[in-house]
PDB file of N, CA and C in Angstrom:
ATOM      1  N   MET E   1       3.706  68.426  11.900  1.00 50.00           N
ATOM      2  CA  MET E   1       3.193  66.925  11.631  1.00 50.00           C
ATOM      3  C   MET E   1       3.558  66.044  12.239  1.00 50.00           C
ATOM      4  N   ARG E   2       2.537  64.994  12.761  1.00 51.00           N
ATOM      5  CA  ARG E   2       2.074  64.274  13.335  1.00 51.00           C
ATOM      6  C   ARG E   2       2.466  63.160  13.577  1.00 51.00           C
ATOM      7  N   GLU E   3       3.285  62.988  14.896  1.00 53.00           N
ATOM      8  CA  GLU E   3       4.129  61.299  14.411  1.00 53.00           C
ATOM      9  C   GLU E   3       2.998  60.520  15.053  1.00 53.00           C
ATOM     10  N   THR E   4       2.967  59.642  14.374  1.00 52.00           N
ATOM     11  CA  THR E   4       2.310  58.040  14.700  1.00 52.00           C
ATOM     12  C   THR E   4       3.341  57.084  15.010  1.00 52.00           C
ATOM     13  N   THR E   5       3.052  56.301  16.098  1.00 53.00           N
ATOM     14  CA  THR E   5       3.874  55.229  16.323  1.00 53.00           C
ATOM     15  C   THR E   5       2.628  53.710  15.870  1.00 53.00           C
ATOM     16  N   ALA E   6       3.366  53.003  14.695  1.00 53.00           N
ATOM     17  CA  ALA E   6       3.011  52.126  14.781  1.00 53.00           C
ATOM     18  C   ALA E   6       2.895  50.679  15.224  1.00 53.00           C
ATOM     19  N   THR E   7       1.565  50.083  15.590  1.00 54.00           N
ATOM     20  CA  THR E   7       1.565  48.843  16.368  1.00 54.00           C
ATOM     21  C   THR E   7       2.255  47.698  15.721  1.00 54.00           C
ATOM     22  N   PRO E   8       2.943  47.628  16.491  1.00 54.00           N
ATOM     23  CA  PRO E   8       3.310  45.937  16.209  1.00 54.00           C
ATOM     24  C   PRO E   8       2.635  45.047  15.858  1.00 54.00           C
ATOM     25  N   ALA E   9       2.462  44.323  14.413  1.00 55.00           N
ATOM     26  CA  ALA E   9       1.414  42.559  14.543  1.00 55.00           C
ATOM     27  C   ALA E   9       2.134  41.706  15.298  1.00 55.00           C
ATOM     28  N   PRO E  10       0.945  41.218  15.829  1.00 56.00           N
ATOM     29  CA  PRO E  10       1.079  40.312  16.718  1.00 56.00           C
ATOM     30  C   PRO E  10       2.434  39.010  15.592  1.00 56.00           C
ATOM     31  N   ALA E  11       2.457  38.559  16.502  1.00 56.00           N
ATOM     32  CA  ALA E  11       3.523  37.156  15.946  1.00 56.00           C
ATOM     33  C   ALA E  11       2.746  36.220  15.639  1.00 56.00           C
ATOM     34  N   THR E  12       3.304  35.396  14.653  1.00 56.00           N
ATOM     35  CA  THR E  12       2.588  34.578  13.952  1.00 56.00           C
ATOM     36  C   THR E  12       3.113  33.586  14.237  1.00 56.00           C
ATOM     37  N   PRO E  13       2.628  32.565  14.889  1.00 58.00           N
ATOM     38  CA  PRO E  13       3.159  30.831  15.341  1.00 58.00           C
ATOM     39  C   PRO E  13       3.765  30.543  13.819  1.00 58.00           C
ATOM     40  N   ALA E  14       5.347  29.891  13.805  1.00 57.00           N
ATOM     41  CA  ALA E  14       5.584  29.291  12.766  1.00 57.00           C
ATOM     42  C   ALA E  14       4.830  28.199  12.904  1.00 57.00           C
ATOM     43  N   PRO E  15       4.859  27.738  11.470  1.00 61.00           N
ATOM     44  CA  PRO E  15       3.951  26.244  11.475  1.00 61.00           C
ATOM     45  C   PRO E  15       4.862  25.392  11.708  1.00 61.00           C
ATOM     46  N   ALA E  16       4.239  24.083  12.233  1.00 63.00           N
ATOM     47  CA  ALA E  16       4.916  22.641  12.966  1.00 63.00           C
ATOM     48  C   ALA E  16       5.481  22.874  11.962  1.00 63.00           C
ATOM     49  N   ALA E  17       6.725  21.816  12.073  1.00 64.00           N
ATOM     50  CA  ALA E  17       7.706  21.238  11.280  1.00 64.00           C
ATOM     51  C   ALA E  17       6.535  19.826  10.733  1.00 64.00           C
ATOM     52  N   ALA E  18       6.875  19.617   9.446  1.00 65.00           N
ATOM     53  CA  ALA E  18       5.877  18.333   9.134  1.00 65.00           C
ATOM     54  C   ALA E  18       6.910  17.229   9.227  1.00 65.00           C
ATOM     55  N   ALA E  19       6.038  16.549   9.327  1.00 67.00           N
ATOM     56  CA  ALA E  19       6.269  14.728  10.147  1.00 67.00           C
ATOM     57  C   ALA E  19       7.139  14.693   8.460  1.00 67.00           C
ATOM     58  N   PRO E  20       8.731  13.808   8.578  1.00 65.00           N
ATOM     59  CA  PRO E  20       9.229  13.765   7.157  1.00 65.00           C
ATOM     60  C   PRO E  20       8.211  12.804   6.555  1.00 65.00           C
ATOM     61  N   ALA E  21       8.389  12.673   5.459  1.00 66.00           N
ATOM     62  CA  ALA E  21       7.424  11.773   4.218  1.00 66.00           C
ATOM     63  C   ALA E  21       8.259  10.270   4.940  1.00 66.00           C
ATOM     64  N   PRO E  22       6.788   9.001   5.137  1.00 76.00           N
ATOM     65  CA  PRO E  22       7.538   7.764   4.649  1.00 76.00           C
ATOM     66  C   PRO E  22       8.327   7.487   3.445  1.00 76.00           C
ATOM     67  N   GLY E  23       9.475   6.773   3.725  1.00 81.00           N
ATOM     68  CA  GLY E  23      10.649   6.822   2.585  1.00 81.00           C
ATOM     69  C   GLY E  23      10.535   5.000   2.462  1.00 81.00           C
ATOM     70  N   ALA E  24      11.924   4.756   1.572  1.00 78.00           N
ATOM     71  CA  ALA E  24      12.015   3.131   1.690  1.00 78.00           C
ATOM     72  C   ALA E  24      13.031   3.311   2.425  1.00 78.00           C
ATOM     73  N   THR E  25      13.503   2.182   2.681  1.00 82.00           N
ATOM     74  CA  THR E  25      15.038   1.591   3.784  1.00 82.00           C
ATOM     75  C   THR E  25      15.253   0.716   2.459  1.00 82.00           C
ATOM     76  N   LYS E  26      16.851   1.410   2.529  1.00 79.00           N
ATOM     77  CA  LYS E  26      17.559   0.466   2.146  1.00 79.00           C
ATOM     78  C   LYS E  26      18.202  -1.122   2.225  1.00 79.00           C
ATOM     79  N   LEU E  27      18.004  -1.683   2.272  1.00 73.00           N
ATOM     80  CA  LEU E  27      17.360  -3.037   2.706  1.00 73.00           C
ATOM     81  C   LEU E  27      19.585  -3.734   2.329  1.00 73.00           C
ATOM     82  N   ALA E  28      19.464  -3.663   1.076  1.00 76.00           N
ATOM     83  CA  ALA E  28      20.612  -4.756   0.510  1.00 76.00           C
ATOM     84  C   ALA E  28      21.038  -4.022  -0.942  1.00 76.00           C
ATOM     85  N   VAL E  29      21.863  -4.443  -1.148  1.00 81.00           N
ATOM     86  CA  VAL E  29      22.422  -3.663  -2.461  1.00 81.00           C
ATOM     87  C   VAL E  29      23.031  -5.044  -3.240  1.00 81.00           C
ATOM     88  N   VAL E  30      22.153  -5.802  -4.660  1.00 85.00           N
ATOM     89  CA  VAL E  30      22.217  -6.731  -5.407  1.00 85.00           C
ATOM     90  C   VAL E  30      22.613  -6.241  -6.724  1.00 85.00           C
ATOM     91  N   GLU E  31      23.930  -7.216  -6.750  1.00 86.00           N
ATOM     92  CA  GLU E  31      25.119  -6.930  -8.243  1.00 86.00           C
ATOM     93  C   GLU E  31      24.904  -8.123  -9.054  1.00 86.00           C
ATOM     94  N   GLY E  32      25.126  -7.751 -10.318  1.00 87.00           N
ATOM     95  CA  GLY E  32      24.460  -8.426 -11.222  1.00 87.00           C
ATOM     96  C   GLY E  32      23.572  -8.380 -12.644  1.00 87.00           C
ATOM     97  N   PHE E  33      22.553  -7.107 -11.804  1.00 88.00           N
ATOM     98  CA  PHE E  33      21.440  -7.486 -12.866  1.00 88.00           C
ATOM     99  C   PHE E  33      21.954  -6.411 -14.377  1.00 88.00           C
ATOM    100  N   LEU E  34      21.277  -6.621 -15.321  1.00 88.00           N
ATOM    101  CA  LEU E  34      21.292  -5.907 -16.455  1.00 88.00           C
ATOM    102  C   LEU E  34      19.927  -5.110 -16.989  1.00 88.00           C
ATOM    103  N   THR E  35      20.319  -3.998 -17.156  1.00 87.00           N
ATOM    104  CA  THR E  35      18.726  -3.053 -17.182  1.00 87.00           C
ATOM    105  C   THR E  35      17.770  -3.688 -16.329  1.00 87.00           C
ATOM    106  N   PRO E  36      17.499  -3.995 -15.137  1.00 89.00           N
ATOM    107  CA  PRO E  36      16.304  -4.521 -13.776  1.00 89.00           C
ATOM    108  C   PRO E  36      15.010  -3.740 -14.538  1.00 89.00           C
ATOM    109  N   GLU E  37      13.945  -4.243 -14.894  1.00 89.00           N
ATOM    110  CA  GLU E  37      12.888  -3.493 -15.191  1.00 89.00           C
ATOM    111  C   GLU E  37      11.800  -3.833 -14.123  1.00 89.00           C
ATOM    112  N   SER E  38      11.697  -4.387 -13.190  1.00 91.00           N
ATOM    113  CA  SER E  38      10.464  -5.316 -12.485  1.00 91.00           C
ATOM    114  C   SER E  38      11.143  -6.459 -11.547  1.00 91.00           C
ATOM    115  N   VAL E  39       9.981  -5.986 -10.031  1.00 93.00           N
ATOM    116  CA  VAL E  39      10.729  -7.044  -9.394  1.00 93.00           C
ATOM    117  C   VAL E  39       9.049  -7.463  -8.785  1.00 93.00           C
ATOM    118  N   LEU E  40       9.056  -9.101  -8.296  1.00 94.00           N
ATOM    119  CA  LEU E  40       7.700  -9.307  -8.247  1.00 94.00           C
ATOM    120  C   LEU E  40       8.373  -9.996  -6.688  1.00 94.00           C
ATOM    121  N   HIS E  41       7.553 -10.376  -5.631  1.00 95.00           N
ATOM    122  CA  HIS E  41       7.784 -11.633  -5.008  1.00 95.00           C
ATOM    123  C   HIS E  41       6.553 -12.717  -4.920  1.00 95.00           C
ATOM    124  N   ASP E  42       7.446 -13.834  -4.849  1.00 95.00           N
ATOM    125  CA  ASP E  42       6.410 -14.823  -4.298  1.00 95.00           C
ATOM    126  C   ASP E  42       6.380 -15.225  -3.015  1.00 95.00           C
ATOM    127  N   PRO E  43       5.094 -15.009  -2.653  1.00 94.00           N
ATOM    128  CA  PRO E  43       5.545 -15.537  -1.236  1.00 94.00           C
ATOM    129  C   PRO E  43       4.931 -16.953  -0.668  1.00 94.00           C
ATOM    130  N   VAL E  44       5.223 -17.594  -1.821  1.00 94.00           N
ATOM    131  CA  VAL E  44       4.782 -19.304  -1.521  1.00 94.00           C
ATOM    132  C   VAL E  44       6.380 -19.984  -1.562  1.00 94.00           C
ATOM    133  N   GLN E  45       6.736 -19.426  -2.353  1.00 94.00           N
ATOM    134  CA  GLN E  45       8.624 -19.422  -2.464  1.00 94.00           C
ATOM    135  C   GLN E  45       9.635 -18.644  -1.368  1.00 94.00           C
ATOM    136  N   ASP E  46       8.510 -17.371  -1.384  1.00 96.00           N
ATOM    137  CA  ASP E  46       9.747 -16.181  -0.336  1.00 96.00           C
ATOM    138  C   ASP E  46      10.989 -16.421  -1.174  1.00 96.00           C
ATOM    139  N   ILE E  47      10.372 -15.646  -2.752  1.00 94.00           N
ATOM    140  CA  ILE E  47      11.555 -15.380  -3.594  1.00 94.00           C
ATOM    141  C   ILE E  47      11.485 -14.087  -4.694  1.00 94.00           C
ATOM    142  N   TYR E  48      12.192 -13.704  -4.759  1.00 94.00           N
ATOM    143  CA  TYR E  48      11.884 -12.496  -5.309  1.00 94.00           C
ATOM    144  C   TYR E  48      12.493 -12.159  -7.030  1.00 94.00           C
ATOM    145  N   PHE E  49      11.296 -12.523  -8.000  1.00 93.00           N
ATOM    146  CA  PHE E  49      11.747 -12.605  -9.319  1.00 93.00           C
ATOM    147  C   PHE E  49      12.043 -10.793  -9.632  1.00 93.00           C
ATOM    148  N   VAL E  50      13.562 -10.803 -10.663  1.00 93.00           N
ATOM    149  CA  VAL E  50      13.502  -9.604 -11.354  1.00 93.00           C
ATOM    150  C   VAL E  50      13.863  -9.739 -12.929  1.00 93.00           C
ATOM    151  N   SER E  51      12.953  -8.941 -13.583  1.00 90.00           N
ATOM    152  CA  SER E  51      13.111  -8.978 -14.810  1.00 90.00           C
ATOM    153  C   SER E  51      14.297  -8.221 -15.513  1.00 90.00           C
ATOM    154  N   ASN E  52      15.278  -8.752 -15.721  1.00 89.00           N
ATOM    155  CA  ASN E  52      16.253  -7.689 -16.871  1.00 89.00           C
ATOM    156  C   ASN E  52      16.255  -7.641 -17.949  1.00 89.00           C
ATOM    157  N   ILE E  53      16.251  -6.626 -18.512  1.00 87.00           N
ATOM    158  CA  ILE E  53      15.982  -6.415 -20.369  1.00 87.00           C
ATOM    159  C   ILE E  53      17.039  -6.567 -20.675  1.00 87.00           C
ATOM    160  N   ASN E  54      18.691  -6.268 -20.208  1.00 86.00           N
ATOM    161  CA  ASN E  54      19.888  -6.775 -21.291  1.00 86.00           C
ATOM    162  C   ASN E  54      20.142  -6.372 -22.638  1.00 86.00           C
ATOM    163  N   GLY E  55      20.244  -5.004 -22.367  1.00 80.00           N
ATOM    164  CA  GLY E  55      20.313  -3.885 -23.610  1.00 80.00           C
ATOM    165  C   GLY E  55      19.296  -2.758 -24.152  1.00 80.00           C
ATOM    166  N   GLY E  56      19.115  -2.598 -25.030  1.00 78.00           N
ATOM    167  CA  GLY E  56      18.176  -1.853 -25.273  1.00 78.00           C
ATOM    168  C   GLY E  56      16.423  -1.961 -25.046  1.00 78.00           C
ATOM    169  N   PRO E  57      15.754  -1.563 -24.850  1.00 75.00           N
ATOM    170  CA  PRO E  57      14.191  -1.691 -24.140  1.00 75.00           C
ATOM    171  C   PRO E  57      13.205  -2.204 -25.354  1.00 75.00           C
ATOM    172  N   THR E  58      14.251  -1.598 -26.722  1.00 78.00           N
ATOM    173  CA  THR E  58      13.494  -1.744 -28.225  1.00 78.00           C
ATOM    174  C   THR E  58      14.014  -3.013 -28.951  1.00 78.00           C
ATOM    175  N   ALA E  59      15.446  -3.411 -28.424  1.00 77.00           N
ATOM    176  CA  ALA E  59      15.908  -3.942 -29.432  1.00 77.00           C
ATOM    177  C   ALA E  59      15.023  -5.491 -28.781  1.00 77.00           C
ATOM    178  N   LYS E  60      15.850  -6.317 -30.145  1.00 77.00           N
ATOM    179  CA  LYS E  60      14.925  -7.757 -30.604  1.00 77.00           C
ATOM    180  C   LYS E  60      16.122  -8.108 -30.555  1.00 77.00           C
ATOM    181  N   ASP E  61      16.671  -8.832 -29.252  1.00 77.00           N
ATOM    182  CA  ASP E  61      18.658  -9.067 -29.260  1.00 77.00           C
ATOM    183  C   ASP E  61      18.009 -10.526 -28.532  1.00 77.00           C
ATOM    184  N   ASN E  62      17.166 -11.627 -28.197  1.00 78.00           N
ATOM    185  CA  ASN E  62      16.953 -12.455 -27.544  1.00 78.00           C
ATOM    186  C   ASN E  62      17.951 -12.490 -25.477  1.00 78.00           C
ATOM    187  N   ASN E  63      17.802 -11.788 -25.020  1.00 81.00           N
ATOM    188  CA  ASN E  63      19.054 -12.123 -23.998  1.00 81.00           C
ATOM    189  C   ASN E  63      18.754 -11.475 -22.787  1.00 81.00           C
ATOM    190  N   GLY E  64      17.596 -10.968 -22.699  1.00 84.00           N
ATOM    191  CA  GLY E  64      16.852 -11.034 -21.974  1.00 84.00           C
ATOM    192  C   GLY E  64      16.768 -11.933 -20.634  1.00 84.00           C
ATOM    193  N   PHE E  65      16.934 -11.440 -19.482  1.00 87.00           N
ATOM    194  CA  PHE E  65      16.860 -12.897 -18.597  1.00 87.00           C
ATOM    195  C   PHE E  65      15.814 -12.577 -17.016  1.00 87.00           C
ATOM    196  N   ILE E  66      15.729 -13.438 -16.791  1.00 89.00           N
ATOM    197  CA  ILE E  66      14.666 -13.020 -15.113  1.00 89.00           C
ATOM    198  C   ILE E  66      15.728 -13.934 -14.026  1.00 89.00           C
ATOM    199  N   SER E  67      15.432 -13.574 -12.885  1.00 91.00           N
ATOM    200  CA  SER E  67      16.923 -12.991 -12.223  1.00 91.00           C
ATOM    201  C   SER E  67      16.342 -13.723 -10.432  1.00 91.00           C
ATOM    202  N   ARG E  68      16.600 -14.753  -9.682  1.00 93.00           N
ATOM    203  CA  ARG E  68      15.502 -14.802  -8.517  1.00 93.00           C
ATOM    204  C   ARG E  68      16.725 -14.838  -7.519  1.00 93.00           C
ATOM    205  N   VAL E  69      16.310 -14.085  -6.480  1.00 93.00           N
ATOM    206  CA  VAL E  69      17.027 -13.233  -5.378  1.00 93.00           C
ATOM    207  C   VAL E  69      16.136 -13.727  -4.077  1.00 93.00           C
ATOM    208  N   ARG E  70      17.097 -14.010  -2.823  1.00 94.00           N
ATOM    209  CA  ARG E  70      16.296 -14.548  -1.882  1.00 94.00           C
ATOM    210  C   ARG E  70      15.961 -13.289  -0.876  1.00 94.00           C
ATOM    211  N   PRO E  71      15.210 -13.384  -0.057  1.00 92.00           N
ATOM    212  CA  PRO E  71      14.798 -12.194   0.692  1.00 92.00           C
ATOM    213  C   PRO E  71      16.009 -11.397   1.616  1.00 92.00           C
ATOM    214  N   ASP E  72      17.369 -12.117   1.775  1.00 90.00           N
ATOM    215  CA  ASP E  72      18.318 -11.525   2.408  1.00 90.00           C
ATOM    216  C   ASP E  72      19.630 -10.745   1.354  1.00 90.00           C
ATOM    217  N   GLY E  73      19.034 -10.802   0.043  1.00 89.00           N
ATOM    218  CA  GLY E  73      20.042 -10.077  -1.303  1.00 89.00           C
ATOM    219  C   GLY E  73      20.774 -11.061  -1.487  1.00 89.00           C
ATOM    220  N   ALA E  74      20.789 -12.424  -1.550  1.00 91.00           N
ATOM    221  CA  ALA E  74      21.533 -13.363  -2.563  1.00 91.00           C
ATOM    222  C   ALA E  74      20.711 -13.526  -3.694  1.00 91.00           C
ATOM    223  N   VAL E  75      21.983 -13.724  -4.712  1.00 91.00           N
ATOM    224  CA  VAL E  75      21.222 -14.217  -5.917  1.00 91.00           C
ATOM    225  C   VAL E  75      20.814 -15.362  -6.336  1.00 91.00           C
ATOM    226  N   GLU E  76      20.204 -16.271  -5.767  1.00 89.00           N
ATOM    227  CA  GLU E  76      20.099 -17.714  -5.908  1.00 89.00           C
ATOM    228  C   GLU E  76      20.354 -17.717  -7.523  1.00 89.00           C
ATOM    229  N   ASN E  77      19.877 -17.220  -8.198  1.00 86.00           N
ATOM    230  CA  ASN E  77      20.118 -17.723 -10.038  1.00 86.00           C
ATOM    231  C   ASN E  77      19.949 -16.331 -10.320  1.00 86.00           C
ATOM    232  N   LEU E  78      21.635 -15.688 -11.376  1.00 87.00           N
ATOM    233  CA  LEU E  78      21.049 -14.428 -11.832  1.00 87.00           C
ATOM    234  C   LEU E  78      20.011 -14.405 -13.596  1.00 87.00           C
ATOM    235  N   SER E  79      20.294 -15.716 -13.782  1.00 84.00           N
ATOM    236  CA  SER E  79      19.447 -16.100 -14.914  1.00 84.00           C
ATOM    237  C   SER E  79      18.789 -17.231 -15.265  1.00 84.00           C
ATOM    238  N   SER E  80      17.723 -17.358 -14.468  1.00 70.00           N
ATOM    239  CA  SER E  80      16.982 -18.726 -14.347  1.00 70.00           C
ATOM    240  C   SER E  80      15.967 -18.609 -15.426  1.00 70.00           C
ATOM    241  N   SER E  81      16.177 -17.773 -16.309  1.00 60.00           N
ATOM    242  CA  SER E  81      14.776 -18.199 -17.650  1.00 60.00           C
ATOM    243  C   SER E  81      15.962 -18.496 -18.631  1.00 60.00           C
ATOM    244  N   ARG E  82      16.940 -18.535 -18.371  1.00 50.00           N
ATOM    245  CA  ARG E  82      18.039 -19.412 -19.468  1.00 50.00           C
ATOM    246  C   ARG E  82      18.206 -20.639 -19.332  1.00 50.00           C
ATOM    247  N   GLY E  83      17.955 -21.534 -20.784  1.00 43.00           N
ATOM    248  CA  GLY E  83      18.887 -23.010 -20.177  1.00 43.00           C
ATOM    249  C   GLY E  83      18.041 -23.680 -21.397  1.00 43.00           C
ATOM    250  N   PRO E  84      18.742 -25.275 -21.399  1.00 43.00           N
ATOM    251  CA  PRO E  84      18.971 -25.874 -22.539  1.00 43.00           C
ATOM    252  C   PRO E  84      17.180 -25.478 -23.698  1.00 43.00           C
ATOM    253  N   ARG E  85      15.785 -25.834 -22.648  1.00 46.00           N
ATOM    254  CA  ARG E  85      14.999 -25.752 -23.335  1.00 46.00           C
ATOM    255  C   ARG E  85      14.160 -24.867 -23.070  1.00 46.00           C
ATOM    256  N   ARG E  86      15.079 -23.191 -22.684  1.00 50.00           N
ATOM    257  CA  ARG E  86      13.937 -22.216 -22.536  1.00 50.00           C
ATOM    258  C   ARG E  86      14.472 -21.454 -23.430  1.00 50.00           C
ATOM    259  N   ARG E  87      13.806 -20.355 -23.753  1.00 52.00           N
ATOM    260  CA  ARG E  87      14.276 -19.092 -25.062  1.00 52.00           C
ATOM    261  C   ARG E  87      13.945 -18.235 -24.268  1.00 52.00           C
ATOM    262  N   ASP E  88      14.937 -17.121 -24.484  1.00 50.00           N
ATOM    263  CA  ASP E  88      15.479 -16.346 -23.354  1.00 50.00           C
ATOM    264  C   ASP E  88      14.437 -15.321 -24.382  1.00 50.00           C
ATOM    265  N   PRO E  89      13.821 -14.511 -22.897  1.00 60.00           N
ATOM    266  CA  PRO E  89      12.825 -13.639 -23.172  1.00 60.00           C
ATOM    267  C   PRO E  89      13.149 -12.437 -24.017  1.00 60.00           C
ATOM    268  N   GLN E  90      12.196 -11.554 -25.145  1.00 64.00           N
ATOM    269  CA  GLN E  90      13.087 -10.390 -25.727  1.00 64.00           C
ATOM    270  C   GLN E  90      13.356  -9.302 -25.196  1.00 64.00           C
ATOM    271  N   ARG E  91      12.444  -8.846 -24.009  1.00 72.00           N
ATOM    272  CA  ARG E  91      12.511  -8.030 -22.586  1.00 72.00           C
ATOM    273  C   ARG E  91      11.980  -8.257 -21.971  1.00 72.00           C
ATOM    274  N   PRO E  92      11.958  -8.640 -20.974  1.00 79.00           N
ATOM    275  CA  PRO E  92      10.893  -9.656 -19.927  1.00 79.00           C
ATOM    276  C   PRO E  92      10.587  -7.706 -19.519  1.00 79.00           C
ATOM    277  N   GLU E  93       9.425  -7.510 -18.802  1.00 80.00           N
ATOM    278  CA  GLU E  93       8.821  -6.087 -18.831  1.00 80.00           C
ATOM    279  C   GLU E  93       7.485  -6.549 -17.872  1.00 80.00           C
ATOM    280  N   GLY E  94       7.795  -6.423 -16.135  1.00 84.00           N
ATOM    281  CA  GLY E  94       6.270  -6.296 -15.833  1.00 84.00           C
ATOM    282  C   GLY E  94       6.328  -8.205 -15.568  1.00 84.00           C
ATOM    283  N   LEU E  95       6.006  -8.270 -13.904  1.00 90.00           N
ATOM    284  CA  LEU E  95       5.477  -9.604 -14.226  1.00 90.00           C
ATOM    285  C   LEU E  95       4.469 -10.185 -12.907  1.00 90.00           C
ATOM    286  N   ALA E  96       3.961 -10.864 -13.249  1.00 90.00           N
ATOM    287  CA  ALA E  96       2.800 -12.176 -12.266  1.00 90.00           C
ATOM    288  C   ALA E  96       3.079 -13.003 -11.565  1.00 90.00           C
ATOM    289  N   ILE E  97       2.288 -13.728 -11.214  1.00 91.00           N
ATOM    290  CA  ILE E  97       2.216 -14.906 -10.188  1.00 91.00           C
ATOM    291  C   ILE E  97       0.896 -15.416 -10.825  1.00 91.00           C
ATOM    292  N   ARG E  98       0.696 -16.250 -11.555  1.00 91.00           N
ATOM    293  CA  ARG E  98      -0.946 -17.430 -11.577  1.00 91.00           C
ATOM    294  C   ARG E  98      -0.608 -18.547 -11.770  1.00 91.00           C
ATOM    295  N   GLY E  99      -1.583 -19.047 -10.149  1.00 91.00           N
ATOM    296  CA  GLY E  99      -1.344 -20.506 -10.192  1.00 91.00           C
ATOM    297  C   GLY E  99       0.314 -20.631  -9.634  1.00 91.00           C
ATOM    298  N   ASP E 100       0.648 -21.566 -10.792  1.00 87.00           N
ATOM    299  CA  ASP E 100       2.127 -21.417 -10.226  1.00 87.00           C
ATOM    300  C   ASP E 100       3.252 -21.167 -11.117  1.00 87.00           C
ATOM    301  N   THR E 101       2.491 -20.670 -12.277  1.00 87.00           N
ATOM    302  CA  THR E 101       3.271 -20.194 -13.154  1.00 87.00           C
ATOM    303  C   THR E 101       3.607 -18.521 -13.646  1.00 87.00           C
ATOM    304  N   LEU E 102       4.676 -18.037 -13.867  1.00 86.00           N
ATOM    305  CA  LEU E 102       5.385 -16.703 -13.502  1.00 86.00           C
ATOM    306  C   LEU E 102       5.374 -16.301 -14.912  1.00 86.00           C
ATOM    307  N   TRP E 103       4.663 -15.328 -15.270  1.00 84.00           N
ATOM    308  CA  TRP E 103       4.454 -14.737 -16.439  1.00 84.00           C
ATOM    309  C   TRP E 103       5.507 -13.142 -16.331  1.00 84.00           C
TER     310      TRP E 103
END
C-alpha cells in the first residue's frame, strides 16, 4: 500500500465584512397617535402632517384625523382636521400637498 500525503488547499481569504446597511436613526418618539398611517413634511411651514385612521381601517366611523407635528417632535395639534366646520375624515390614508391644499 502506498502512502500519499494530501497537499493542503491554499487558504481562501475570508470575505471582507460588508458595510452595515444604512438605517434609520430614531430622533424622537411622538405619543398620542391612533393608528398612524402616513406622514408628510411640508417644507413651506416646516411641519409634519400625520394621518391617523383611529380605528379599523375599513370602518366608516368618521373618527380619523390629521396631526401637526413640529420637527422637534412636539405635537402642535393632535387632531388639526377636526373643528366646528370640519368633518372628520373616514380613514385618512396617504397625504399630499398641492399648492396650499393638503390632500
